[in-house]
Each structure stands twice: as C-alpha cells, then as structure tokens.
XYZ file of C-alpha atoms in Angstrom:
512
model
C -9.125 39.473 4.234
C -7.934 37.357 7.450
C -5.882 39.543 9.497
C -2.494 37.707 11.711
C -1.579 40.279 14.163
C 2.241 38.407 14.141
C 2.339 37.866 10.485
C 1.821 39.926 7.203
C -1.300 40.358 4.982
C -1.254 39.203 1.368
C -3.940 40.697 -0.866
C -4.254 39.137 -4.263
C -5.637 40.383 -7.403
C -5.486 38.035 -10.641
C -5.395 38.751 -14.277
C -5.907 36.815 -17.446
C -4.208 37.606 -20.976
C -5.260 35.814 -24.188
C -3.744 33.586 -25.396
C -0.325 33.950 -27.601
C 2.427 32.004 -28.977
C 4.824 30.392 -26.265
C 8.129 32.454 -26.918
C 11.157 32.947 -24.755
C 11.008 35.767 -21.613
C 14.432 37.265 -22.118
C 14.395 38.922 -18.778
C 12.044 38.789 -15.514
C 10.418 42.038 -14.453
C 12.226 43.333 -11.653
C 9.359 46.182 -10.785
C 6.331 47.605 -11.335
C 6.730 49.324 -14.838
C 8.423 46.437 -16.512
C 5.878 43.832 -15.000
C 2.827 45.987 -16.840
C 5.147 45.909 -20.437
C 5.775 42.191 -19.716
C 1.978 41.699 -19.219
C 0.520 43.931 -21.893
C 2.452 41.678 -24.615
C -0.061 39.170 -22.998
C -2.598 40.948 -23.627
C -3.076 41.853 -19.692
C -3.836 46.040 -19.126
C -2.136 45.581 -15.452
C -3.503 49.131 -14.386
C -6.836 48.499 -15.666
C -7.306 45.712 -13.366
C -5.443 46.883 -10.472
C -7.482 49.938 -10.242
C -10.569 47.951 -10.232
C -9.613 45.110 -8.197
C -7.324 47.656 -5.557
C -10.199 49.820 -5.525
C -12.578 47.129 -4.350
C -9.662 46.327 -1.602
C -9.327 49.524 -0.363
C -12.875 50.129 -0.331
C -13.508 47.490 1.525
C -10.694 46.847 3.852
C -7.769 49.449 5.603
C -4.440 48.207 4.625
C -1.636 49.528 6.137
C 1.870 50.050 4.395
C 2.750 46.933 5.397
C 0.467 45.080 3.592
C 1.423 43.322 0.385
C 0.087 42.415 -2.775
C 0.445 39.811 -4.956
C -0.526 39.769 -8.797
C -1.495 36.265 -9.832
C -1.815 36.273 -13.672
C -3.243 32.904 -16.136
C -1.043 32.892 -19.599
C -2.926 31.362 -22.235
C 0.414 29.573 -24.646
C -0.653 28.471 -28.350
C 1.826 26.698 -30.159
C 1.315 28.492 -33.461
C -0.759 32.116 -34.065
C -4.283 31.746 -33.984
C -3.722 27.838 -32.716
C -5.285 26.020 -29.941
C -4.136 26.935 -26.601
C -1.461 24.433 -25.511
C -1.002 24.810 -21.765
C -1.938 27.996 -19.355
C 0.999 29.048 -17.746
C 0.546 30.932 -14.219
C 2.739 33.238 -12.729
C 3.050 35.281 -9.507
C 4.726 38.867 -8.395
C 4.816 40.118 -5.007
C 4.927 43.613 -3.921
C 6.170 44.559 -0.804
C 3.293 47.770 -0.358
C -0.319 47.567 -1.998
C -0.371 51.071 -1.456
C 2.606 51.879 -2.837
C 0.911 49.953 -6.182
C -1.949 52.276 -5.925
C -0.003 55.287 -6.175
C 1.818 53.595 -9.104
C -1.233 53.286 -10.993
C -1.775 56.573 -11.339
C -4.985 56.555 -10.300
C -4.624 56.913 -6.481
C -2.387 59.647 -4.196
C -1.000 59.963 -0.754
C -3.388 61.256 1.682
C -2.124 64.689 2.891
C -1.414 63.145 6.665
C 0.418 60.696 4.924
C -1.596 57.687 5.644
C -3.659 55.572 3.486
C -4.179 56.739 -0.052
C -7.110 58.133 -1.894
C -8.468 57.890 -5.701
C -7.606 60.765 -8.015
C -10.076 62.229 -10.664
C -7.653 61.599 -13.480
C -5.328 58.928 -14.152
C -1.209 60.293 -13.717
C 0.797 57.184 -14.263
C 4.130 58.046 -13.610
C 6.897 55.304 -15.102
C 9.780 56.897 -12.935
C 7.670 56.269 -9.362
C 6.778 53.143 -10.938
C 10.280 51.935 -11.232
C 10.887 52.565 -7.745
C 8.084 49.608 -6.836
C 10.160 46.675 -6.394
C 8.146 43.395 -7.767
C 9.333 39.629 -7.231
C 8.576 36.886 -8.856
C 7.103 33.754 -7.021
C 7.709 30.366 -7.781
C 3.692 28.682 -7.721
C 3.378 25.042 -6.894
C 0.046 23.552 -6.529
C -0.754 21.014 -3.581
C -0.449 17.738 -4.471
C -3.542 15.903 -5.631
C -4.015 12.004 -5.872
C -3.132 11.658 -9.706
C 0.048 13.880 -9.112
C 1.030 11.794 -6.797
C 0.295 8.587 -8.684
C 2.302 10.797 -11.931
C 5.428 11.454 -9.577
C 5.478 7.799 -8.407
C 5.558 7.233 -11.986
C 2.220 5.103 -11.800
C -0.642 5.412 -14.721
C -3.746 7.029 -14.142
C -6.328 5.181 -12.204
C -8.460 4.499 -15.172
C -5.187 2.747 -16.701
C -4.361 0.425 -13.844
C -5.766 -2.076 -10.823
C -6.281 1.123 -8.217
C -8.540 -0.711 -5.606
C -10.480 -0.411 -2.821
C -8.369 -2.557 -0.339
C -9.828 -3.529 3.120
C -6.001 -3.934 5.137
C -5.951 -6.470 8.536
C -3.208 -5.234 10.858
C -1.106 -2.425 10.465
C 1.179 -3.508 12.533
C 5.602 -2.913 11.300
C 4.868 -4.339 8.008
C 1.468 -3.084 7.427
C 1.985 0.597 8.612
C 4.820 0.464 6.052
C 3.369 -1.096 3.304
C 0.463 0.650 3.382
C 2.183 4.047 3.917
C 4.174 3.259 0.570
C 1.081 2.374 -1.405
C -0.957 5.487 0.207
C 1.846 8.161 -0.352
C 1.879 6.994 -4.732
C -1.772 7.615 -4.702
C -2.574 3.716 -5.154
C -5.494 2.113 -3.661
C -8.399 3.411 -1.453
C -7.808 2.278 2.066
C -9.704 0.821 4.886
C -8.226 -0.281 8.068
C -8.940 -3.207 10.552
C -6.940 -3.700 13.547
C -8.153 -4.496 17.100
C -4.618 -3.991 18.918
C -2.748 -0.847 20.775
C 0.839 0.511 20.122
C 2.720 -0.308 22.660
C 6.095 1.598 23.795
C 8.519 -1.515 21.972
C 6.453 -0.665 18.643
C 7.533 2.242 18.062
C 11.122 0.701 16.953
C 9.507 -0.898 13.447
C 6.011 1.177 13.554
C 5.422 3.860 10.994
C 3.598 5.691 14.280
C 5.612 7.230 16.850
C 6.207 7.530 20.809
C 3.338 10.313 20.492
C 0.792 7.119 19.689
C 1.473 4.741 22.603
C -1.891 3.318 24.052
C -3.627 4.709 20.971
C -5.751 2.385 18.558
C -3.351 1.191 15.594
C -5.796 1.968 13.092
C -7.232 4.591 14.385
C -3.937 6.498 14.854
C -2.601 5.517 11.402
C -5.794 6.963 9.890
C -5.171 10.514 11.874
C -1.308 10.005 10.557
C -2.340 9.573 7.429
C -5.107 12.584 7.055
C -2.058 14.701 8.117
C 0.769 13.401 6.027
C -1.291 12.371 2.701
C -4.509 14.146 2.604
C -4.848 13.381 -0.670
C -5.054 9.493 0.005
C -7.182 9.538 3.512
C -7.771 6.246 4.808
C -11.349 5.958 3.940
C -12.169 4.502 7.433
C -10.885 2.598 10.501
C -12.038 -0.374 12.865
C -10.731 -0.963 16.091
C -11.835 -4.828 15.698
C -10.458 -8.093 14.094
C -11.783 -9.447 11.043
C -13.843 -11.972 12.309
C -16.121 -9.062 14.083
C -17.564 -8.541 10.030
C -20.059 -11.270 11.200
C -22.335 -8.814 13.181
C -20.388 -5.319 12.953
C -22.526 -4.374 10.270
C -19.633 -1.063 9.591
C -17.256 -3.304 8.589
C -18.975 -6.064 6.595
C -20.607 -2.803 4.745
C -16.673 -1.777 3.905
C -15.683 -5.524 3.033
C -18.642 -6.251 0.744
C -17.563 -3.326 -1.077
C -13.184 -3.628 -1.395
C -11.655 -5.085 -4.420
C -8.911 -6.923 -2.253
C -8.550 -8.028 1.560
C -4.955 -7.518 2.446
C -4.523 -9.883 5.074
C -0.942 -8.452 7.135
C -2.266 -10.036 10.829
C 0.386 -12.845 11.128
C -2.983 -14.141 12.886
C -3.631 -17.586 11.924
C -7.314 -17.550 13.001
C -7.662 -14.261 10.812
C -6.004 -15.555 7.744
C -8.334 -19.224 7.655
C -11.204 -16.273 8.914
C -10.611 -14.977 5.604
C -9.715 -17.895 3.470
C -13.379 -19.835 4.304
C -15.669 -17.737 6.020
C -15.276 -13.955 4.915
C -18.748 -13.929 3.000
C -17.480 -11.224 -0.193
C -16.198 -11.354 -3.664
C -12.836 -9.292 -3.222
C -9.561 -11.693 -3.829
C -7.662 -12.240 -0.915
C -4.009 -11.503 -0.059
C -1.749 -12.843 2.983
C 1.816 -11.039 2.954
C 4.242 -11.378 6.411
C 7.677 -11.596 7.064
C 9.501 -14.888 8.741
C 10.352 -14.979 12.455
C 13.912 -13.347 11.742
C 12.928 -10.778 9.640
C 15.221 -11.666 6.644
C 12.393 -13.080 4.219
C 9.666 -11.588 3.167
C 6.095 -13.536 1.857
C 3.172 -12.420 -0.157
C 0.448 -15.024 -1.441
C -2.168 -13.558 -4.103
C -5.588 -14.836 -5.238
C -6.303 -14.661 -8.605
C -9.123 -12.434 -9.642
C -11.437 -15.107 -10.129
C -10.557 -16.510 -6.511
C -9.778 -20.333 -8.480
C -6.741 -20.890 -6.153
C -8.094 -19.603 -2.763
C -5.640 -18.486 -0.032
C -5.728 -21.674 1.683
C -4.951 -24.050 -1.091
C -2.215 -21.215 -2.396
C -0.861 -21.558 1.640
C -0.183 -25.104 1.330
C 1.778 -24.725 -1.536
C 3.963 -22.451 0.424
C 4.750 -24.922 2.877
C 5.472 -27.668 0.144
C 7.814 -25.508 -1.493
C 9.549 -24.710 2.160
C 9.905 -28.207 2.686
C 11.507 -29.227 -0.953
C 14.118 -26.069 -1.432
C 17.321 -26.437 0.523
C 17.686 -22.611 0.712
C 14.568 -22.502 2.456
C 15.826 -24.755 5.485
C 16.078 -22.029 7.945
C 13.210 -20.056 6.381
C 10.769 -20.811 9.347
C 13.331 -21.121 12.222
C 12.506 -18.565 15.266
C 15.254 -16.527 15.566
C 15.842 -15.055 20.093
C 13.247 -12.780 21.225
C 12.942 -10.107 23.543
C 11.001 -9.636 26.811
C 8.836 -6.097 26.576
C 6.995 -6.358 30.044
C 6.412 -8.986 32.650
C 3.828 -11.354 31.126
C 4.352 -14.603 29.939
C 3.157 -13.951 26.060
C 4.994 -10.390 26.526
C 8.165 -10.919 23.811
C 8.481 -9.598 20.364
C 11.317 -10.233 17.797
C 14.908 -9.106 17.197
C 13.796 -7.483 13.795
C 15.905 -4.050 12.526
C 13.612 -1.153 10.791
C 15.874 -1.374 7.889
C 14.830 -4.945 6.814
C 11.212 -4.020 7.525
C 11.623 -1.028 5.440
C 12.890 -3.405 2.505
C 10.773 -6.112 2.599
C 7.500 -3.525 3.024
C 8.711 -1.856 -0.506
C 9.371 -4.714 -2.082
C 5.593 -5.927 -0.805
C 4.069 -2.996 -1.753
C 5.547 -2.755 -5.229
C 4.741 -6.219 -6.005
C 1.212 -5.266 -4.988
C 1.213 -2.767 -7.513
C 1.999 -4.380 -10.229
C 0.366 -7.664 -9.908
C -1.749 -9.135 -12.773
C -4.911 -10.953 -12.262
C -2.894 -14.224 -11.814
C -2.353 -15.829 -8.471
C 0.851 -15.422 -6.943
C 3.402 -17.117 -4.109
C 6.544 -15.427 -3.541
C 9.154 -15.572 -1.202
C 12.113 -12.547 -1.122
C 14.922 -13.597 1.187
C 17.705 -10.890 2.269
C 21.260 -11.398 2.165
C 23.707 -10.540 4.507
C 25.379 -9.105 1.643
C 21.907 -6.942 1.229
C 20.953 -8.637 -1.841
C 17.530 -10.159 -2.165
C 16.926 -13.363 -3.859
C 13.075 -13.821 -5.458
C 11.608 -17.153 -5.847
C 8.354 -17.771 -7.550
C 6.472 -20.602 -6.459
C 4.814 -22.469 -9.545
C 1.287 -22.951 -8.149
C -0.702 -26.394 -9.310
C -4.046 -26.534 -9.925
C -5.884 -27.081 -6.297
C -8.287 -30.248 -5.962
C -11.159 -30.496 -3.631
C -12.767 -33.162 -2.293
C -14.460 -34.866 0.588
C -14.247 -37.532 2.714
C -17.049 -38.387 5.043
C -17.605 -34.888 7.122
C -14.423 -34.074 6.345
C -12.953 -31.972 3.272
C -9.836 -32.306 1.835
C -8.335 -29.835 -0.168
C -5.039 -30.651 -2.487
C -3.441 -29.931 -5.719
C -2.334 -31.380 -8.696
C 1.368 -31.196 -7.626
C 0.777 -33.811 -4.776
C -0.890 -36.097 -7.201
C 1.326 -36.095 -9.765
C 4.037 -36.790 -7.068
C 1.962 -39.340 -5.785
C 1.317 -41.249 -9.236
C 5.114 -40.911 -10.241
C 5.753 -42.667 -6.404
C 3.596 -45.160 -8.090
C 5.058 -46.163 -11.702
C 8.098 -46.173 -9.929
C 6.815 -49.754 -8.593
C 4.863 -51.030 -10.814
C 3.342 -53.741 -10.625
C 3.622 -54.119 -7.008
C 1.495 -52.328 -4.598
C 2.507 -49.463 -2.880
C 2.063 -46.351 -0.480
C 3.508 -43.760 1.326
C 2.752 -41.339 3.864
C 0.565 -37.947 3.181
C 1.267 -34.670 5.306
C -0.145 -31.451 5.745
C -2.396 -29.509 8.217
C -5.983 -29.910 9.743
C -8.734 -27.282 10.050
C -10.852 -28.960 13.332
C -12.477 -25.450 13.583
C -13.821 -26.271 9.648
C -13.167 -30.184 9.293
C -10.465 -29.405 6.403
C -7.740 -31.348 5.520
C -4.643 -29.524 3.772
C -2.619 -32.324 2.284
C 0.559 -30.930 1.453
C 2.645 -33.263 -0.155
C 3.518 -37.067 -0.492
C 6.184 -39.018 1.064
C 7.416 -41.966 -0.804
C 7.136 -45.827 1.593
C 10.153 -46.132 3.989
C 12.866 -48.722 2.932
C 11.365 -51.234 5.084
C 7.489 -51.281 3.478
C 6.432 -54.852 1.999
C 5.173 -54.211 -1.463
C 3.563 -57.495 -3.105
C 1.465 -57.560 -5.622
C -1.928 -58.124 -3.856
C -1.146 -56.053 -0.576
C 0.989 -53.460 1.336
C 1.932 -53.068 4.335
C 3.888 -49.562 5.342
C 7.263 -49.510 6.636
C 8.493 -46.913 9.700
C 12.628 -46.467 8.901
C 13.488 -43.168 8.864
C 9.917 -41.647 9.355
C 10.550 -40.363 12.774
C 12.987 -38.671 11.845
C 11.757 -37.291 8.426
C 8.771 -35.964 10.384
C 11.148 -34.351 12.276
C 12.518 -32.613 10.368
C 9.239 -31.455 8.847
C 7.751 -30.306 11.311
C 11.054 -28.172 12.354
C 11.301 -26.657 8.910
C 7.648 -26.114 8.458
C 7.652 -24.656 12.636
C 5.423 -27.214 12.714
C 2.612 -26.285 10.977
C 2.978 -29.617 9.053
C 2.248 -32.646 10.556
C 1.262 -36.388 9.725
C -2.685 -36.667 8.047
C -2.694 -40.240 7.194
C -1.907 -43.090 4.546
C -1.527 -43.522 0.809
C -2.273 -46.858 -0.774
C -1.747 -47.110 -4.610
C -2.668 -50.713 -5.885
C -1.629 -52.556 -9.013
C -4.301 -51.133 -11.330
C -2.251 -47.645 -10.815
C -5.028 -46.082 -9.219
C -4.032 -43.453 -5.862
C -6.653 -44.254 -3.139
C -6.432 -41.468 0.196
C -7.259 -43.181 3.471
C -9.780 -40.860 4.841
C -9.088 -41.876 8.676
C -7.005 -38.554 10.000
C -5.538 -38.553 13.174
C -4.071 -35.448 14.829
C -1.193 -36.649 16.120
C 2.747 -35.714 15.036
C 3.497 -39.488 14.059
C 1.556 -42.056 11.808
C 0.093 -45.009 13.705
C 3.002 -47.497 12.496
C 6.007 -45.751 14.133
C-alpha cells in the first residue's frame, strides 16, 4: 500500500493449492491463461481468488495502469498420492498491469473514460484477452537467517555444536577479522570490549573503513555488523578495557554470562587481567599474531579451566625457546612512524597475511573440542603454513612464602632427568621464566642444566657461570624478553628437586 512517487507499486495477492504429488512442470506459464491451468492442477481457482483479493485492492486503494501485481502461490509436494506433504514449494508471477488482471478475470471492465476499471454483474472470462496478459516468473529467495547461514558455511545446527556466547577483547586487524568470519557463518553470539579509536593507519588491516576514523572500535564494528549480518548482531559493545568489569556493572553482567572470553588485546595487563582476576566461569582464550605478521598464535582453556591461560602461556614460551624453527618467531620486525609521538609506530604487516592467519584462527575456534589447546601457524614465503601443536603438561602450583609459583610437569621431569644424569653427586641448574609483581606469581618456564664449570660433590654444590651469560642471552632475545632468570635449582643425592624460593628480578643469576 506504500506509494514511491520515483518507483513502481507492487500489489500482491497469494494463493495456496493442496497438496499433490511432486511431478515435472514441462513448461513455465508465459501469461495469464496458462498460469490459471498451471495452478488449477494445484488445486488453486486463480480467478476465484483474484477477484476477491483484487476486489479488496481496488476497493481500497486507486491503482493506476502502472501498477503491478504479483501472484505469490504455496505448493503443497507429497511424495506419493495421499502421502505426507514433503516440502512446500513457493512460486511467484509478475504482471506488468493489475488492472489489466482484473479485466482478465472476467469479472471487472474498462470504465467508459477509460480509466480505472469497474466490477461486472456476471463473470465473462475471456481466454483470448487473457493470453494477451503477459506473466513472469520470479525467482524467490528468502533473507538469510542465522541457521542458513550456519547451513551455507556448512556448520551443524546450534543444538549440534559449541555455538557460544563469546565476550571478544580488542577488535583491532585480527579481531575485526576473526570475528567478522565467525559472525558472517552464524557461529557464536558476540559481545565486544575495546577502549581504543581507529585511527587513519588502521584502516590498512581493519575490517572498518576510512568512513570510521575517530570512531569507537567496538562501537563502529557493532553498527558494521547490524548492517552487513543482521542476522548475527553483536549483542552489545563497550568502549572500555577489560579490567573496567570490576565496577562497570554492564560489562561484568555480559562476562558472567559468555561461554568464552576471547582475549585478541596483544595487552599484556589484559591477558594476566583475565588469566587471575576476571571473577567468571567462561574458559579463556588468548590468540595474536607475532611482531612480523608471519605466525599466527591461539592458546585455549579447556572447558573445565584445569590448564588456565597463564600456565598454558608459559608453555608457549618453553616451546619457543626449544624449537629451532621458532628462533625468529618473536623477533620485531621495522616499524612505521603514524604521527609525531614517541609510542606513535605500528608494524609492517600486509592485509593478506592478516586475512590468513584470522581464518585460520577463526576456524580453529570453531572446531575446537573441550581440550586445551597451544598452537602456533607460521607462513611461508612460499604461502604455505606449517601447524605445530604444543603438547601441554600437566601445570603444578605451589607456593613459596607470599609468593606463588606456578609450573608444569614438563619442567620437572626435565629437571629430575638433569638429575639421574649425575647421580650420586649433587647437582643444580638454573630455573627461568617470568614474574607477576602485580600478583606475586612466579612462571617457571623451564630448567637449565649446571654450566660446565659447577662443582658437584657428593655432600654440596656449588653453581658454575660458563656460558650462562650468554645462554640468557639468547633467551631473552628469542623469548623478546619476556623470559628472564627466577632463581636456583639444587637437587641433592637422595634425588629429590628442591626450588630456591629467593627470586630476584634481575636479567642475570647472582653468580655471573
């Protein structure tokens, strides 16, 4: 009934047949008097219900000769006669004049001024004037609905699979991305935290555009999203970091009621935020790529939250430090200066590699199982990606005066093979990892074996320094020194593995 002065008025009627067997349409009406046989073998009187349904049209409305009408009919299908209906098929034919369809019904004529038409007392259908109506089919598509999408993606129902409610912090290149691949399949229900602006630079690697520059992140990749995937709306936005769910009572209402806190900050403060102090049940996920843009990192709780993000974080870093291929992993690749302040540099990154590593992200998302998971993609410069899996140990927590120090079983059983190896003398060795001062935790990462130069007796020990310097070194470069020295290791002769709680902060242990 809503006119558009610059565009043309559709009026539709709709008709429903019962239901017959699915057979074969040899041939698609191409007017009005083989559209009303084609529908009668449905079981559809077409004139019947375009003179009531026109007649309540024209009755109520003036259309002019340039109005169309379009017949949208429901086709029961049965598989077999007198079977249960299978599917409905729906159709559509257009007609270019509605009152040109009135006067083929027979039951309406031309006014004698020639416009508009009027009912008759009798009907007079007339197949040849009929003929002359020109009908066209219409190809119907429906819009597309959260489970289609999730059935084009080729993803199960949501009652099938893990479809969460997932509480994302930063959608920054990667996060805009992954999330817009997750969104667009129908999977998850999204919230999104992010306290930062796009700037001008972003727009290079952001899913938003040059029309969003000094707009809130989230809040612009919610109004993105409403418009490009209705179906999936973000469910809501905070312009705030995660540590603001202490007292904004908005977002601790949307944490305490996600499935999974997607962690895509590349904040450090955010990710131990939400490793110790985020007060909710939901597992927790960290995913980021390296400086250079070539690797790609996701780290998983499992469902039962067992291995924690910060014990599952230093077993990233051990395996960094032990694989070979991993050497450059961490290394900062040049930057570029965006403005004139000091802090004001962002990396030499290309959209294509973001656009990789955000799929592969998001896919592995998907599909995970309620296990934890640490896994590193790296890229190729022959574009091939290489996946490695990082076997994650059982953690082991424990405390040490005010201090707690959190460790796995991989560390011990490095440290007690470091110590049949000398049986029966004592011996040592040097333990490194990260410190928490905010939280008084101690990450131990791994164990080093005693330098070359250690005296190892059978009553005592005393730790050697060749080659630490330089081993810390090297640690500390490959780890972009995140790992550093936390103290001693003493095993005695009874084979027991005693931890010298004394930490220092320092890069280098007190001997060297």
């Amino acid at each position: 009934g809503d006119s558009d002065p610059n565009g043309v008025d559709f009026y539709c009627i709709r008709c429903i047949g019962r239901a017959t067997v699915h057979g074969i349409i040899n041939r698609c009406p191409v007017n009005f008097d083989e559209l009303k046989t084609t529908l009668a073998d449905a079981g559809i009187d077409l004139v019947a219900d375009l003179k009531e349904q026109v007649g309540e049209i024209l009755e109520a409305q003036a259309p002019s000769d340039e109005s169309r009408l379009l017949v949208l009919a429901k086709l029961p299908r049965q598989r077999d006669e007198g079977g249960d209906v299978q599917n409905v098929e729906q159709v559509a034919f257009g007609m270019m004049s509605i009152l040109e369809v009135a006067e083929a019904t027979g039951w309406y004529g031309r006014n004698p001024d020639g416009i508009g038409v009027s009912a008759l007392l009798k009907n007079q259908y007339d197949s040849n004037f009929a003929t002359n109506v020109h009908v066209e089919p219409f190809r119907l598509s429906t819009n597309t609905s959260r489970d289609l999408a999730r059935v084009l993606s080729g993803l199960p129902s949501s009652n099938e699979s893990w479809d969460p409610k997932v509480v994302m912090i930063g959608v920054g290149a990667l996060g805009s991305q992954v999330h817009n691949h997750l969104s667009r399949m129908g999977w998850g229900y999204w919230s999104i935290v992010d306290d930062d602006i796009l700037y001008p630079h972003n727009v290079v690697r952001h899913r938003l555009g040059d029309f969003s520059i000094g707009e809130s992140k989230a809040r612009a990749t919610q109004h993105l999203n409403d418009i490009a995937t209705p179906y999936n709306k973000v469910a809501s936005f905070h312009h705030a970091t995660i540590q603001d769910a202490s007292h904004d009572e908005a977002l601790k209402a949307v944490i305490d009621d996600c499935d999974i806190v997607l962690d895509i900050s590349t904040s450090i403060a955010a990710a131990r935020f939400i490793a110790h102090d985020l007060d909710c049940q939901a597992r927790r996920a960290s995913a980021f790529l390296n400086p250079s843009g070539t690797d790609a990192v996701l780290l998983l709780e499992d469902a039962e939250r067992n291995w924690t993000l910060d014990a599952i974080e230093a077993q990233y870093y051990r395996n960094v430090l032990r694989t070979e291929a991993l050497s450059e992993h961490l290394a900062t690749s040049p930057s570029v200066r965006y403005s004139g302040g000091c802090r004001d540099v962002s990396s030499r990154i290309g959209q294509d590699s973001v656009s990789i590593t955000s799929g592969i992200i998001a896919r592995q998302l998907r599909s995970a199982s309620t296990d934890p998971l640490a896994v590193i993609w790296q890229l190729s410069d022959m574009q091939t990606v290489h996946r490695t899996d990082i076997e994650l140990a059982d953690p082991v927590r424990t405390t040490a005066g005010a201090w707690q120090i959190v460790t796995d079983q991989e560390v011990i059983q490095t440290a007690l093979a470091l110590r049949g190896q000398k049986l029966p003398t004592e011996t040592g060795g040097v333990l490194v990892g990260y410190l928490d001062f905010e939280r008084n935790i101690a990450h131990i990462v791994d164990a080093l074996a005693a330098p070359p130069d250690s005296q190892e007796c059978s009553m005592s020990f005393v730790r050697g320094s060749a080659g630490l310097q330089t081993t810390m070194s090297e640690i500390s470069k490959t780890s972009a020194g995140q790992v550093v020295y936390l103290g001693e290791m003493r095993m005695v002769a009874a084979s027991t593995v005693s931890i010298d709680n004394r930490f220092v902060s320092a890069g280098h242990c007190r001997r060297c």
